[in-house]
Tab-separated table of C-alpha atoms in Angstrom:
chain	number	residue	atom	x	y	z
Q	60	MET	CA	-5.066	17.479	-26.349
Q	61	ALA	CA	-3.409	14.092	-25.655
Q	62	SER	CA	-4.505	10.703	-26.931
Q	63	TYR	CA	-3.730	7.529	-25.019
Q	64	SER	CA	-4.224	4.153	-26.623
Q	65	GLY	CA	-2.762	0.694	-26.835
Q	66	ASP	CA	-3.440	-2.865	-27.855
Q	67	ASN	CA	-4.635	-3.677	-24.343
Q	68	LYS	CA	-8.081	-2.494	-23.504
Q	69	PRO	CA	-8.142	-1.866	-19.773
Q	70	SER	CA	-11.718	-0.670	-19.817
Q	71	ALA	CA	-13.030	-3.819	-21.551
Q	72	PRO	CA	-13.937	-6.777	-19.373
Q	73	PRO	CA	-11.741	-9.862	-19.916
Q	74	ALA	CA	-13.262	-13.012	-21.301
Q	75	PRO	CA	-14.704	-15.100	-18.435
Q	76	ASP	CA	-12.846	-18.272	-17.534
Q	77	PRO	CA	-15.295	-21.070	-16.853
Q	78	GLU	CA	-12.725	-22.622	-14.465
Q	79	GLU	CA	-12.590	-19.539	-12.241
Q	80	PRO	CA	-15.188	-18.790	-9.508
Q	81	ARG	CA	-17.464	-15.948	-10.350
Q	82	VAL	CA	-16.228	-12.601	-9.026
Q	83	ALA	CA	-18.263	-9.445	-8.906
Q	84	TYR	CA	-17.132	-7.270	-11.763
Q	85	PRO	CA	-15.574	-4.066	-10.379
Q	86	TYR	CA	-16.352	-1.846	-13.330
Q	87	GLN	CA	-20.005	-1.496	-12.560
Q	88	PRO	CA	-21.049	2.167	-12.618
Q	89	PRO	CA	-21.656	3.734	-9.214
Q	90	ASN	CA	-25.155	3.937	-7.882
Q	91	PRO	CA	-26.814	6.882	-9.717
Q	92	SER	CA	-28.262	8.071	-6.466
Q	93	PRO	CA	-25.578	9.902	-4.474
Q	94	HIS	CA	-25.178	8.957	-0.850
Q	95	ALA	CA	-27.629	11.035	1.130
Q	96	PRO	CA	-26.093	12.965	3.998
Q	97	ILE	CA	-27.299	12.227	7.471
Q	98	ALA	CA	-30.229	14.507	8.218
Q	99	HIS	CA	-30.692	16.076	11.564
Q	100	THR	CA	-34.099	17.640	11.934
Q	101	HIS	CA	-35.623	19.153	15.018
Q	102	THR	CA	-39.287	20.026	14.901
Q	103	HIS	CA	-41.551	21.362	17.562
Q	104	SER	CA	-45.260	21.233	17.128
Q	105	GLY	CA	-48.195	21.919	19.391
Q	106	SER	CA	-51.953	22.400	19.314
Q	107	PHE	CA	-53.927	24.955	21.299
Q	108	GLY	CA	-56.822	24.007	23.507
Q	109	SER	CA	-56.383	20.225	23.481
Q	110	GLY	CA	-55.240	18.398	26.579
Q	111	SER	CA	-52.718	19.886	28.946
Q	112	SER	CA	-48.937	20.400	28.950
Q	113	PRO	CA	-46.374	21.984	31.187
Q	114	HIS	CA	-46.489	25.011	28.922
Q	115	GLY	CA	-50.280	25.356	28.950
Q	116	TYR	CA	-50.464	25.510	25.155
Q	117	GLY	CA	-51.606	22.028	24.279
Q	118	TYR	CA	-49.405	19.020	23.771
Q	119	TYR	CA	-45.659	19.444	23.469
Q	120	HIS	CA	-43.933	17.135	20.962
Q	121	PRO	CA	-40.228	16.624	21.754
Q	122	PRO	CA	-37.886	16.705	18.744
Q	123	PRO	CA	-37.406	13.260	17.136
Q	124	THR	CA	-34.070	11.572	17.541
Q	125	THR	CA	-32.135	10.615	14.444
Q	126	ASN	CA	-30.296	7.274	14.246
Q	127	VAL	CA	-27.024	8.284	12.515
Q	128	TYR	CA	-26.322	4.591	11.778
Q	129	SER	CA	-29.590	3.948	9.941
Q	130	SER	CA	-27.895	4.640	6.607
Q	131	PHE	CA	-26.000	1.347	6.638
Q	132	PRO	CA	-27.226	-0.613	3.579
Q	133	PRO	CA	-29.914	-3.193	4.329
Q	134	GLY	CA	-28.457	-6.544	5.237
Q	135	THR	CA	-25.141	-5.145	6.520
Q	136	HIS	CA	-23.538	-7.637	8.863
Q	137	PRO	CA	-23.827	-6.596	12.553
Q	138	ASP	CA	-20.028	-6.935	12.965
Q	139	VAL	CA	-19.529	-4.241	10.284
Q	140	ILE	CA	-21.930	-1.881	12.000
Q	141	ARG	CA	-20.379	-2.610	15.364
Q	142	SER	CA	-16.845	-1.977	14.074
Q	143	PHE	CA	-17.927	1.436	12.841
Q	144	GLN	CA	-19.853	2.365	15.991
Q	145	MET	CA	-16.972	1.443	18.315
Q	146	VAL	CA	-14.601	3.936	16.691
Q	147	ASP	CA	-17.157	6.687	16.098
Q	148	THR	CA	-16.518	8.211	19.529
Q	149	ASN	CA	-18.465	11.380	18.962
Q	150	GLN	CA	-21.343	9.459	17.377
Q	151	ASN	CA	-21.809	11.859	14.466
Q	152	GLY	CA	-21.957	9.067	11.879
Q	153	TYR	CA	-18.565	9.815	10.270
Q	154	ILE	CA	-15.066	8.509	10.759
Q	155	GLU	CA	-11.632	9.765	9.694
Q	156	GLU	CA	-8.438	8.037	8.655
Q	157	LYS	CA	-7.239	7.013	12.120
Q	158	GLU	CA	-10.692	5.730	13.057
Q	159	LEU	CA	-10.956	3.808	9.787
Q	160	GLN	CA	-7.684	2.041	10.660
Q	161	GLN	CA	-9.064	1.088	14.042
Q	162	ALA	CA	-12.393	-0.079	12.598
Q	163	LEU	CA	-10.807	-2.253	9.941
Q	164	SER	CA	-8.370	-3.794	12.389
Q	165	TRP	CA	-11.125	-6.013	13.742
Q	166	ASN	CA	-11.012	-8.052	10.543
Q	167	TYR	CA	-8.030	-6.951	8.433
Q	168	PRO	CA	-4.271	-6.384	8.961
Q	169	ARG	CA	-2.985	-2.898	9.564
Q	170	PHE	CA	-2.884	-0.701	6.485
Q	171	SER	CA	-0.369	1.993	5.597
Q	172	PRO	CA	-1.514	5.639	5.694
Q	173	SER	CA	-1.356	5.855	1.898
Q	174	THR	CA	-3.621	2.825	1.535
Q	175	LEU	CA	-6.133	4.328	3.936
Q	176	ARG	CA	-6.105	7.656	2.148
Q	177	LEU	CA	-6.791	5.885	-1.145
Q	178	LEU	CA	-9.651	3.961	0.307
Q	179	ILE	CA	-11.215	7.141	1.659
Q	180	PHE	CA	-10.646	9.002	-1.631
Q	181	LEU	CA	-12.149	6.285	-3.772
Q	182	PHE	CA	-15.168	5.479	-1.590
Q	183	ARG	CA	-16.054	8.776	0.056
Q	184	ASP	CA	-19.197	10.696	-0.699
Q	185	PRO	CA	-17.883	13.501	-2.994
Q	186	ARG	CA	-20.193	15.971	-1.319
Q	187	GLU	CA	-18.568	15.476	2.043
Q	188	SER	CA	-15.135	16.363	3.375
Q	189	SER	CA	-12.301	14.591	1.574
Q	190	SER	CA	-11.165	13.025	4.843
Q	191	ILE	CA	-14.297	11.390	6.186
Q	192	ILE	CA	-16.594	8.539	5.350
Q	193	GLY	CA	-20.054	7.561	6.581
Q	194	PRO	CA	-21.794	4.215	7.177
Q	195	LYS	CA	-22.563	3.497	3.474
Q	196	GLU	CA	-18.980	4.149	2.456
Q	197	PHE	CA	-17.551	2.085	5.292
Q	198	ALA	CA	-19.760	-0.846	4.390
Q	199	ALA	CA	-18.588	-0.590	0.784
Q	200	ILE	CA	-14.915	-0.513	1.842
Q	201	TRP	CA	-15.409	-3.534	4.099
Q	202	SER	CA	-17.142	-5.495	1.338
Q	203	CYS	CA	-14.453	-4.552	-1.244
Q	204	LEU	CA	-11.633	-5.571	1.068
Q	205	GLY	CA	-13.302	-8.857	1.726
Q	206	GLN	CA	-13.533	-9.552	-1.981
Q	207	TRP	CA	-9.954	-8.549	-2.669
Q	208	ARG	CA	-8.658	-10.553	0.246
Q	209	ALA	CA	-10.250	-13.676	-1.178
Q	210	ILE	CA	-8.537	-12.933	-4.502
Q	211	PHE	CA	-5.206	-12.309	-2.730
Q	212	GLU	CA	-5.481	-15.629	-0.826
Q	213	ARG	CA	-6.398	-17.479	-4.040
Q	214	PHE	CA	-3.254	-16.347	-5.841
Q	215	ASP	CA	-0.926	-16.549	-2.788
Q	216	ARG	CA	-0.445	-20.215	-3.743
Q	217	ASP	CA	2.464	-20.856	-1.401
Q	218	ARG	CA	0.598	-19.196	1.535
Q	219	SER	CA	3.577	-16.910	2.183
Q	220	GLY	CA	1.328	-13.893	2.774
Q	221	LYS	CA	2.828	-12.264	-0.322
Q	222	ILE	CA	2.351	-12.403	-4.117
Q	223	ASP	CA	4.867	-11.823	-6.888
Q	224	ALA	CA	4.460	-9.924	-10.164
Q	225	MET	CA	2.870	-12.727	-12.115
Q	226	GLU	CA	0.459	-13.524	-9.279
Q	227	LEU	CA	-0.405	-9.832	-9.115
Q	228	ARG	CA	-1.089	-9.802	-12.839
Q	229	ASP	CA	-3.382	-12.794	-12.551
Q	230	ALA	CA	-5.159	-11.403	-9.456
Q	231	LEU	CA	-5.870	-8.075	-11.112
Q	232	TYR	CA	-7.038	-9.853	-14.251
Q	233	SER	CA	-9.483	-11.940	-12.220
Q	234	LEU	CA	-10.935	-8.691	-10.873
Q	235	GLY	CA	-11.412	-7.428	-14.419
Q	236	TYR	CA	-8.247	-5.331	-14.854
Q	237	ALA	CA	-6.216	-6.331	-17.941
Q	238	VAL	CA	-3.103	-4.425	-16.948
Q	239	PRO	CA	-0.484	-4.131	-19.781
Q	240	PRO	CA	2.957	-5.580	-18.904
Q	241	SER	CA	4.634	-2.135	-19.054
Q	242	VAL	CA	2.086	-0.712	-16.583
Q	243	LEU	CA	2.458	-3.727	-14.332
Q	244	GLN	CA	6.217	-3.254	-14.235
Q	245	VAL	CA	5.797	0.395	-13.206
Q	246	LEU	CA	3.383	-0.662	-10.477
Q	247	ILE	CA	5.705	-3.415	-9.244
Q	248	SER	CA	8.692	-1.048	-9.078
Q	249	ARG	CA	6.817	1.037	-6.501
Q	250	TYR	CA	7.407	-1.832	-4.047
Q	251	ASP	CA	11.033	-2.553	-4.941
Q	252	ASP	CA	13.145	-2.264	-1.749
Q	253	GLY	CA	16.436	-2.138	-3.670
Q	254	SER	CA	17.582	-5.563	-2.477
Q	255	ARG	CA	17.599	-6.959	-6.027
Q	256	ARG	CA	15.374	-9.767	-4.851
Q	257	PRO	CA	12.144	-10.401	-6.805
Q	258	VAL	CA	9.517	-7.975	-5.674
Q	259	GLU	CA	6.645	-9.427	-3.634
Q	260	LEU	CA	3.598	-7.589	-2.385
Q	261	SER	CA	1.992	-7.938	1.030
Q	262	PHE	CA	-1.813	-7.715	1.319
Q	263	ASP	CA	-1.450	-3.992	2.235
Q	264	SER	CA	0.616	-3.360	-0.860
Q	265	PHE	CA	-1.750	-5.390	-3.013
Q	266	ILE	CA	-4.649	-3.288	-1.773
Q	267	GLU	CA	-2.741	-0.036	-2.333
Q	268	GLY	CA	-1.534	-1.029	-5.822
Q	269	GLY	CA	-4.900	-2.481	-6.716
Q	270	MET	CA	-6.775	0.656	-5.643
Q	271	ILE	CA	-4.513	2.742	-7.815
Q	272	VAL	CA	-5.339	0.479	-10.785
Q	273	LYS	CA	-9.021	0.445	-9.875
Q	274	GLY	CA	-9.293	4.217	-9.367
Q	275	LEU	CA	-7.312	5.249	-12.478
Q	276	THR	CA	-9.159	2.701	-14.656
Q	277	GLU	CA	-12.485	3.984	-13.507
Q	278	LYS	CA	-11.423	7.546	-14.212
Q	279	PHE	CA	-10.197	6.519	-17.631
Q	280	LYS	CA	-13.438	4.649	-18.301
Q	281	GLU	CA	-15.308	7.887	-17.846
Q	282	LYS	CA	-13.549	9.099	-21.033
Q	283	ASP	CA	-13.541	5.654	-22.747
Q	284	THR	CA	-17.324	5.400	-22.983
Q	285	ARG	CA	-17.185	2.849	-25.816
Q	286	TYR	CA	-14.717	0.494	-24.069
Q	287	THR	CA	-12.169	0.797	-26.852
Q	288	GLY	CA	-9.078	1.155	-24.690
Q	289	SER	CA	-8.459	4.615	-26.134
Q	290	ALA	CA	-9.549	8.051	-25.032
Q	291	THR	CA	-8.731	11.716	-25.758
Q	292	LEU	CA	-8.460	14.150	-22.942
Q	293	THR	CA	-7.041	17.544	-22.184
Q	294	TYR	CA	-3.920	18.230	-20.123
Q	295	GLU	CA	-6.099	19.604	-17.369
Q	296	ALA	CA	-8.301	16.498	-17.314
Q	297	PHE	CA	-5.191	14.261	-17.299
Q	298	MET	CA	-3.646	16.100	-14.372
Q	299	THR	CA	-6.881	16.163	-12.468
Q	300	MET	CA	-7.132	12.442	-12.928
Q	301	ILE	CA	-3.619	11.592	-11.786
Q	302	ILE	CA	-2.744	14.062	-9.017
Q	303	PRO	CA	-5.170	12.826	-6.348
Q	304	PHE	CA	-3.404	9.440	-6.453
Q	305	LEU	CA	-0.040	11.100	-6.003
Q	306	VAL	CA	-1.289	13.220	-3.145
Q	307	ALA	CA	-2.687	10.149	-1.374
Q	308	ASP	CA	0.782	8.667	-1.308
């Protein structure tokens, strides 16, 4: 068994700053109702001796058609639905990594493959294939990226399109992630190009690094049920928690 603790409590929400605009707190537990898969039902029914039909056995009821896009959450902006539909070429209600890139490109800059894989891993319906997402998941990704882009732009104070280590710290904190300095340094080093210049993160890198923090924090929070910043877990649980984020790279 291994115990992980520290003075910082990443699972505890930071004290709200009255000067800061309200931001949706990202630690809310997922909807207890799992995403329902798209149902495709075909039923034939008929009644004898009533009316006429080409078959001579009463009325023939054609199978109902299923709208695979009806599972978008109520109130989803039409542009979001349209972006999904335009890349879902086989119209089965699911898209993969390449299609996700194309769909997001209507409103966001191009993302790296590792960022896309993290988004799919974190937002996908666990009952489905690990490489596809449906309308509900796509809407959630779109909404999350919109929120995080607003945070990125708020802390990109010089409008350079990049943020430095301290701006990253403040941005993550505003999203509810009190990342310890040692962890922040490890995260920043991921984007060090070896030029010895101060590391700065583009929006893509901010999303990738932020999704790592978000995903691992949520996994840790499952063990830290009392929000103490400390949890005890087995080696197997630890490896199961970490490896998906390494594989997505």
